[in-house]
Amino acid sequence: MDTGTIVVSNLVKTYKDSYKAVDGVSLEVQKGECFAFLGPNGAGKSTTVKILTTLMTPSSGEVFVSGFNAETEPDKVRLKIGVVLQDTGLDQDLSGRELLELQGRIFNMTKKEAKTRATELLAKVGLEDDADKPSKKYSGGMRRRLDLAMTLVHNPEILFLDEPTTGLDPLNRKAIWEEIRRLNKEEGTTVFLTTQYLEEADELADHIKIINKGKIVAEGTPSELKDSIGADVIVFEFAEEQEVARAKELLTDAEGVITQEKELRITTKEASKRLSSYLKILTDAGIEPESLSVSQPTLDDVFIQVTAAKREDDRG
Ligand SMILES: Nc1ncnc2c1ncn2[C@@H]1O[C@H](COP(=O)(O)OP(=O)(O)OP(=O)(O)O)[C@@H](O)[C@H]1O
């Protein structure tokens, strides 16, 4: 019944210096769902993935993966999951085919079974033509496809992907997305994804949670998250950062104001009505925005809004 599910209750991870990298995270992923975990650098995503994939033990809380306790039954969990971490460190002298066959043998396949599976997977991820090259000659995109194929050898029920497309060009990113989507939608593999690309989460995920400083700060489907902003976004761009700070001081009655470099973003329910009064306040004070726009919120706006507190803190 629990096959392909992830249940995390009140997970806490405190590193030696007593900093809580994960601070009471709870989440559930259903079988066949694509779940995305978003957060700024250092939010606690990789720590969570390491605990869910049995590479690290929690300080407290419980984690069940495919019905098995990740802390007390790690071997059972490992048989059910495939993991693509940020740096996989594959043996670069071996070819893609050799690495896949070796992986098959690690999962107790006969030589013949491992060969067949390797050929099948090379075709699946589009690496047939380069199957026999040493993997050190692979491009970044090819290596990511090989990483993905390596995790699929034993037909995992759940796939953990830690920033699967970081560093890839748009074409390779799209190819990886298609493969993830196919695995998820056609083969019913549960996917747990961490990403810094909101576009990636928007494209792939059924459900998103945003983590900041170890705590979940927002959650929902991509459209629920966008709707949660409940308003339009006015973006002013200025020539100088000082003008942004000055504009923020002047627009005292604006709610949901976020500044980022030369941009000032206002999230408001009455964008068109308020725009002219905001512009007047600014121009009266001698500040001319270089550009302005009004748009529907994107996942970026949700992300910027819920993680803004962290950046304000970082600036001190
Ligand atoms: N082994 C460790 N010892 C001590 N602190 C650590 C360790 N690993 C991570 N941290 C700290 O825990 C916090 C969460 O780190 P984590 O790597 O989980 O974040 P992340 O969301 O994956 O970030 P990124 O997007 O940069 O990979 C950070 O403040 C990090 O510095």
XYZ file of C-alpha atoms and ligand atoms in Angstrom:
347
model
C 0.000 0.000 0.000
C 2.865 2.372 0.806
C 4.776 1.489 -2.366
C 6.186 4.567 -4.048
C 5.227 6.952 -1.244
C 7.279 9.269 0.967
C 6.106 10.295 4.424
C 8.226 12.669 6.491
C 7.107 13.697 9.991
C 8.674 16.544 11.889
C 12.163 16.001 10.519
C 15.007 17.801 12.292
C 18.701 17.723 11.423
C 21.108 19.554 13.658
C 24.715 19.631 12.518
C 27.583 19.589 15.033
C 27.644 23.345 15.449
C 24.013 22.978 16.646
C 22.622 24.803 13.593
C 19.242 23.355 12.591
C 19.667 22.781 8.855
C 16.227 21.102 8.768
C 13.797 22.343 11.370
C 10.561 20.385 11.685
C 9.824 19.485 8.062
C 6.776 17.308 7.369
C 5.655 16.242 3.930
C 3.866 13.499 2.033
C 4.403 12.422 -1.535
C 1.876 10.051 -3.105
C 2.750 7.229 -5.481
C 3.235 8.511 -9.013
C 3.423 12.139 -7.940
C 6.162 14.567 -9.021
C 7.120 16.620 -5.989
C 9.460 19.622 -6.111
C 11.400 20.977 -3.168
C 12.461 24.561 -3.741
C 14.566 26.875 -1.665
C 17.476 29.295 -1.778
C 21.062 28.119 -1.253
C 21.552 26.649 2.204
C 17.810 26.241 2.864
C 18.120 22.562 3.780
C 17.135 20.783 0.542
C 20.208 18.577 0.113
C 20.223 17.686 3.804
C 16.607 16.510 3.489
C 17.402 14.492 0.348
C 20.406 12.867 2.052
C 18.198 11.761 4.963
C 15.414 10.492 2.673
C 17.940 8.494 0.648
C 19.541 6.977 3.807
C 22.885 8.762 3.312
C 22.442 10.637 6.590
C 20.471 9.977 9.775
C 17.991 12.480 11.202
C 18.474 14.158 14.604
C 14.766 13.569 15.222
C 11.560 12.885 13.352
C 10.567 9.985 11.127
C 11.003 9.222 7.457
C 9.194 6.430 5.607
C 10.125 5.710 1.997
C 8.008 3.148 0.150
C 6.743 2.079 3.574
C 10.191 1.466 5.100
C 11.807 3.484 7.868
C 14.843 5.241 6.340
C 16.715 5.211 9.650
C 16.092 1.632 10.799
C 15.570 -0.137 7.437
C 18.001 1.657 5.089
C 18.785 -1.450 2.997
C 15.113 -1.954 2.165
C 14.752 1.717 1.248
C 17.821 1.595 -1.025
C 16.302 -1.174 -3.135
C 13.245 0.966 -3.831
C 14.949 4.219 -4.811
C 17.151 5.721 -7.496
C 19.228 8.759 -6.585
C 20.871 11.387 -8.771
C 22.966 13.624 -6.538
C 24.636 16.849 -7.634
C 28.046 15.238 -8.100
C 27.931 11.546 -8.863
C 31.667 10.930 -9.382
C 31.276 8.089 -11.900
C 34.393 6.192 -12.961
C 35.290 8.199 -16.038
C 37.462 5.618 -17.815
C 34.545 3.243 -18.237
C 32.046 3.718 -21.049
C 28.382 4.418 -20.450
C 27.543 0.852 -21.410
C 30.187 -0.623 -19.048
C 28.992 1.528 -16.157
C 25.388 0.482 -16.711
C 26.302 -3.190 -16.935
C 28.330 -2.895 -13.737
C 25.380 -1.258 -11.998
C 23.158 -4.140 -13.149
C 25.596 -6.653 -11.655
C 25.588 -4.676 -8.371
C 21.824 -5.221 -8.341
C 22.328 -8.988 -8.725
C 21.471 -9.289 -12.432
C 23.129 -12.008 -14.525
C 25.629 -10.802 -17.150
C 23.027 -11.305 -19.859
C 20.312 -9.431 -17.963
C 22.711 -6.569 -17.205
C 23.693 -6.314 -20.902
C 20.063 -6.258 -22.042
C 19.112 -3.672 -19.424
C 22.099 -1.468 -20.344
C 21.124 -1.499 -24.041
C 17.500 -0.727 -23.143
C 18.467 2.218 -20.923
C 21.024 3.651 -23.359
C 18.237 3.842 -25.942
C 15.819 5.313 -23.403
C 18.092 8.245 -22.545
C 19.355 8.701 -26.125
C 22.948 7.624 -25.590
C 23.118 4.707 -28.074
C 25.584 6.470 -30.360
C 27.995 7.276 -27.543
C 27.483 4.118 -25.508
C 31.008 2.796 -25.998
C 32.992 6.010 -25.477
C 34.774 6.493 -22.147
C 32.357 8.573 -20.068
C 35.043 11.210 -19.458
C 34.484 12.236 -23.074
C 30.784 12.902 -22.443
C 29.412 16.437 -22.402
C 27.600 17.741 -19.298
C 24.224 16.860 -20.821
C 25.340 13.349 -21.748
C 26.700 12.770 -18.239
C 23.364 13.840 -16.729
C 21.556 11.412 -19.017
C 23.954 8.659 -17.994
C 23.456 9.555 -14.295
C 19.728 9.206 -14.850
C 20.097 5.869 -16.660
C 22.342 4.568 -13.817
C 19.608 5.205 -11.280
C 17.007 3.412 -13.406
C 18.827 0.075 -13.710
C 16.832 -1.616 -10.933
C 13.475 -0.028 -11.883
C 13.169 2.121 -8.766
C 9.735 3.045 -7.438
C 10.971 6.468 -6.377
C 13.505 8.699 -8.085
C 15.350 11.380 -6.106
C 16.841 14.093 -8.305
C 18.973 16.733 -6.605
C 19.159 19.682 -9.008
C 19.091 17.444 -12.099
C 19.642 20.130 -14.715
C 22.016 22.568 -13.004
C 24.662 23.704 -15.484
C 22.898 22.360 -18.579
C 22.066 24.401 -21.654
C 18.350 24.911 -22.464
C 18.261 22.121 -25.041
C 19.770 19.518 -22.711
C 17.593 20.770 -19.863
C 14.485 20.180 -21.984
C 15.698 16.674 -22.912
C 16.137 15.783 -19.219
C 12.702 17.259 -18.424
C 11.125 15.096 -21.093
C 12.761 11.994 -19.679
C 11.688 12.866 -16.117
C 8.144 13.549 -17.318
C 8.027 10.287 -19.227
C 9.262 8.288 -16.232
C 6.770 10.011 -13.997
C 3.683 10.085 -16.189
C 4.117 6.961 -18.327
C 5.928 4.612 -15.974
C 4.360 5.921 -12.758
C 7.700 6.493 -11.021
C 7.362 8.808 -8.028
C 9.742 11.765 -8.411
C 11.240 13.879 -5.617
C 13.044 16.797 -7.193
C 15.082 19.644 -5.762
C 15.721 22.574 -8.013
C 16.697 26.204 -8.037
C 14.849 26.712 -11.314
C 11.275 27.709 -10.676
C 10.545 27.109 -14.322
C 11.595 23.491 -13.786
C 9.206 23.048 -10.863
C 6.436 24.794 -12.790
C 7.046 22.518 -15.761
C 7.271 19.188 -13.928
C 5.806 19.243 -10.444
C 2.317 18.287 -9.287
C 3.094 19.676 -5.862
C 5.734 22.099 -4.574
C 7.030 22.968 -1.131
C 9.311 25.928 -0.579
C 11.858 25.589 2.216
C 13.675 28.497 3.821
C 16.062 28.274 6.776
C 15.061 24.665 7.393
C 11.311 25.332 7.551
C 8.525 24.943 4.977
C 7.308 28.443 4.133
C 4.868 27.783 1.287
C 3.267 24.848 -0.483
C 0.739 23.905 -3.127
C 0.381 23.095 -6.790
C 2.185 25.526 -9.109
C -1.114 27.333 -9.807
C -2.175 27.394 -6.149
C 1.140 28.971 -5.234
C 0.745 31.592 -7.937
C -2.852 32.256 -6.834
C -1.743 32.506 -3.195
C -0.093 35.767 -4.060
C -3.657 36.803 -4.869
C -2.712 39.844 -6.838
C -0.775 41.335 -9.700
C 2.823 42.344 -9.548
C 4.052 45.830 -10.423
C 7.744 45.922 -11.226
C 9.644 49.225 -11.340
C 13.186 49.186 -12.613
C 15.521 52.046 -11.743
C 18.891 53.157 -13.051
C 20.531 53.112 -9.608
C 20.161 50.952 -6.514
C 19.929 54.102 -4.334
C 16.764 55.056 -6.196
C 15.246 51.698 -5.293
C 15.840 52.335 -1.587
C 14.445 55.880 -1.886
C 11.354 54.620 -3.770
C 10.724 52.039 -1.057
C 10.758 54.816 1.580
C 8.353 56.913 -0.459
C 5.801 54.201 -1.194
C 4.919 53.717 2.461
C 1.342 52.572 1.860
C 2.288 49.869 -0.667
C 2.042 46.321 0.654
C 4.219 43.387 -0.355
C 7.161 45.513 -1.448
C 10.305 43.595 -2.315
C 13.511 45.099 -3.607
C 16.127 43.226 -5.552
C 19.113 45.013 -7.023
C 17.647 47.711 -9.302
C 14.084 46.372 -9.109
C 11.212 47.190 -6.816
C 8.288 44.783 -6.908
C 4.886 45.530 -5.432
C 2.314 42.787 -5.102
C -1.094 44.358 -5.008
C -4.734 43.473 -5.629
C -5.450 46.751 -7.414
C -2.419 47.110 -9.618
C -3.900 49.230 -12.391
C -5.652 51.565 -9.937
C -2.574 52.076 -7.805
C 0.009 52.317 -10.514
C -0.730 55.944 -11.401
C -0.614 57.110 -7.775
C 2.681 55.306 -7.183
C 4.126 56.854 -10.333
C 3.028 60.312 -9.242
C 4.661 59.904 -5.823
C 7.905 58.854 -7.477
C 8.001 61.516 -10.181
C 7.054 64.236 -7.643
C 10.138 63.173 -5.703
C 12.247 63.361 -8.851
C 12.661 59.610 -9.324
C 11.948 58.311 -12.795
C 11.766 54.546 -13.187
C 13.600 53.271 -16.269
C 10.825 50.799 -16.922
C 7.660 49.491 -15.357
C 5.435 46.500 -15.906
C 2.333 44.925 -14.458
C 2.011 41.178 -14.680
C 0.379 38.084 -13.267
C 2.494 36.541 -10.523
C 4.874 33.774 -11.547
C 6.435 31.150 -9.318
C 9.416 33.506 -9.173
C 7.232 36.064 -7.406
C 6.104 33.452 -4.872
C 9.696 32.401 -4.351
C 10.951 35.971 -4.005
C 8.170 36.814 -1.564
C 8.561 33.817 0.745
C 12.326 33.861 0.787
C 12.787 37.634 0.931
C 13.147 37.562 4.716
C 16.270 35.474 4.376
C 17.938 37.882 1.979
C 17.041 40.867 4.164
C 18.684 39.024 7.107
C 21.753 38.162 5.058
C 22.220 41.820 4.167
C 22.109 42.544 7.926
N 28.047 18.595 6.873
C 27.616 19.769 7.323
N 28.051 20.276 8.510
C 27.589 21.453 8.987
N 26.682 22.220 8.354
C 26.223 21.778 7.160
C 26.647 20.531 6.590
N 25.998 20.345 5.413
C 25.200 21.418 5.259
N 25.333 22.280 6.289
C 24.596 23.543 6.503
O 23.223 23.239 6.595
C 22.437 24.202 5.896
C 21.576 23.515 4.849
O 22.435 22.987 3.821
P 21.885 22.189 2.560
O 23.079 21.737 1.776
O 20.930 21.167 3.024
O 21.101 23.327 1.779
P 20.541 23.344 0.292
O 19.168 23.905 0.394
O 20.687 22.011 -0.328
O 21.490 24.371 -0.428
P 22.070 24.389 -1.955
O 20.951 24.843 -2.827
O 23.141 25.440 -1.834
O 22.589 23.039 -2.283
C 23.418 25.215 5.325
O 23.497 26.305 6.217
C 24.734 24.463 5.283
O 25.820 25.354 5.445
